[in-house]
Coordinates of C-alpha atoms in Angstrom, one line a residue:
M23 CA -9.2 19.6 -0.5
P24 CA -10.2 16.4 -3.0
H25 CA -10.5 13.3 -0.7
A26 CA -10.8 9.7 -2.0
Q27 CA -11.3 6.5 0.2
A28 CA -10.9 3.1 -0.1
L29 CA -11.9 0.0 2.0
A30 CA -9.2 -3.0 1.0
T31 CA -10.8 -6.7 2.2
T32 CA -8.0 -8.4 3.9
L33 CA -7.9 -10.7 7.0
D34 CA -4.8 -9.4 7.8
P35 CA -4.5 -5.5 7.6
S36 CA -2.0 -4.3 9.7
T37 CA 1.2 -6.1 8.0
A38 CA -0.5 -5.0 4.5
A39 CA 0.2 -1.7 5.4
A40 CA 3.2 -1.9 7.7
E41 CA 4.4 -3.5 4.4
V42 CA 4.1 -0.9 1.8
V43 CA 5.1 1.8 4.5
R44 CA 8.4 -0.1 5.3
G45 CA 8.9 -0.1 1.4
L46 CA 8.4 3.4 0.5
A47 CA 10.1 4.9 3.9
G48 CA 13.3 5.4 1.8
D49 CA 11.8 7.8 -0.2
F50 CA 8.7 9.4 0.9
E51 CA 7.5 10.6 4.8
T52 CA 5.6 8.1 6.2
E53 CA 4.7 6.3 9.5
W54 CA 2.9 3.3 11.1
S55 CA 2.0 2.1 14.1
A56 CA 0.2 -1.1 14.8
E57 CA -3.0 0.6 13.6
A58 CA -3.2 4.1 11.8
G59 CA -0.5 5.4 9.5
F60 CA 0.4 7.0 6.1
V61 CA 2.4 8.2 3.0
R62 CA 3.1 11.0 2.3
T63 CA 4.1 12.3 -2.2
P64 CA 4.9 15.0 -4.0
D65 CA 1.2 15.3 -5.1
G66 CA -0.4 14.4 -1.5
F67 CA -1.1 11.5 1.1
C68 CA -2.8 8.6 2.0
T69 CA -4.0 7.8 5.7
F70 CA -4.5 3.9 6.6
H71 CA -5.7 2.6 9.1
S72 CA -6.5 -0.9 10.3
W73 CA -10.2 -2.0 10.8
P74 CA -11.5 -5.3 11.9
E75 CA -12.8 -5.8 8.3
G76 CA -10.1 -4.6 6.9
L77 CA -7.8 -1.8 5.8
R78 CA -9.8 1.7 5.2
L79 CA -7.5 4.1 3.2
E80 CA -7.9 8.1 2.5
A81 CA -6.1 10.0 0.3
F82 CA -6.0 13.4 -0.5
A83 CA -4.5 16.1 -2.3
D84 CA -4.6 20.0 -3.4
T85 CA -6.4 19.5 -6.7
G86 CA -8.3 16.6 -8.6
S87 CA -5.2 15.2 -10.9
Q88 CA -3.2 15.0 -8.3
L89 CA -5.5 12.9 -6.0
A90 CA -5.4 10.6 -8.9
R91 CA -2.0 10.1 -8.9
V92 CA -2.1 9.7 -5.3
E93 CA -4.8 6.9 -5.7
R94 CA -2.7 5.6 -8.8
F95 CA 0.4 5.3 -6.8
I96 CA -0.9 4.1 -3.5
A97 CA -3.3 1.4 -4.9
Q98 CA -0.7 -0.3 -7.6
Q99 CA 1.8 -0.5 -3.9
F100 CA -0.9 -2.6 -2.3
C101 CA -1.4 -4.0 -6.1
N102 CA 2.3 -5.7 -5.9
G103 CA 1.0 -7.2 -1.9
G104 CA -2.0 -8.6 -3.7
L105 CA -4.7 -6.2 -2.6
R106 CA -7.3 -4.3 -5.1
I107 CA -8.1 -0.6 -3.9
E108 CA -11.3 0.7 -5.4
W109 CA -11.0 4.1 -4.5
R110 CA -14.5 6.0 -3.9
R111 CA -14.5 9.8 -4.5
R112 CA -15.9 11.8 -2.0
P113 CA -19.0 14.0 -3.0
S114 CA -17.1 17.1 -2.0
T115 CA -14.2 16.6 -4.5
L116 CA -16.8 15.5 -7.5
A117 CA -17.1 19.0 -9.0

């Protein structure tokens, strides 16, 4: 399964993720607790984990093109809140 990761450096990762999840909750399957959550889109899903150094994101999809759409969509959601997301594809998904 194609997979990408990102770490967004922020002093308040829980709030950043909670705002994105709350904003998407009416349109997509979402979940957020104090430290972790996810958003599922038609192309795939992205998990969020609040760490002391920032917000860890992991995106998954069935194909590389679907993963690219998930990456763009999620990055755009966080960009609206001022965070920059730089995805790194996992080696098994580069082929």
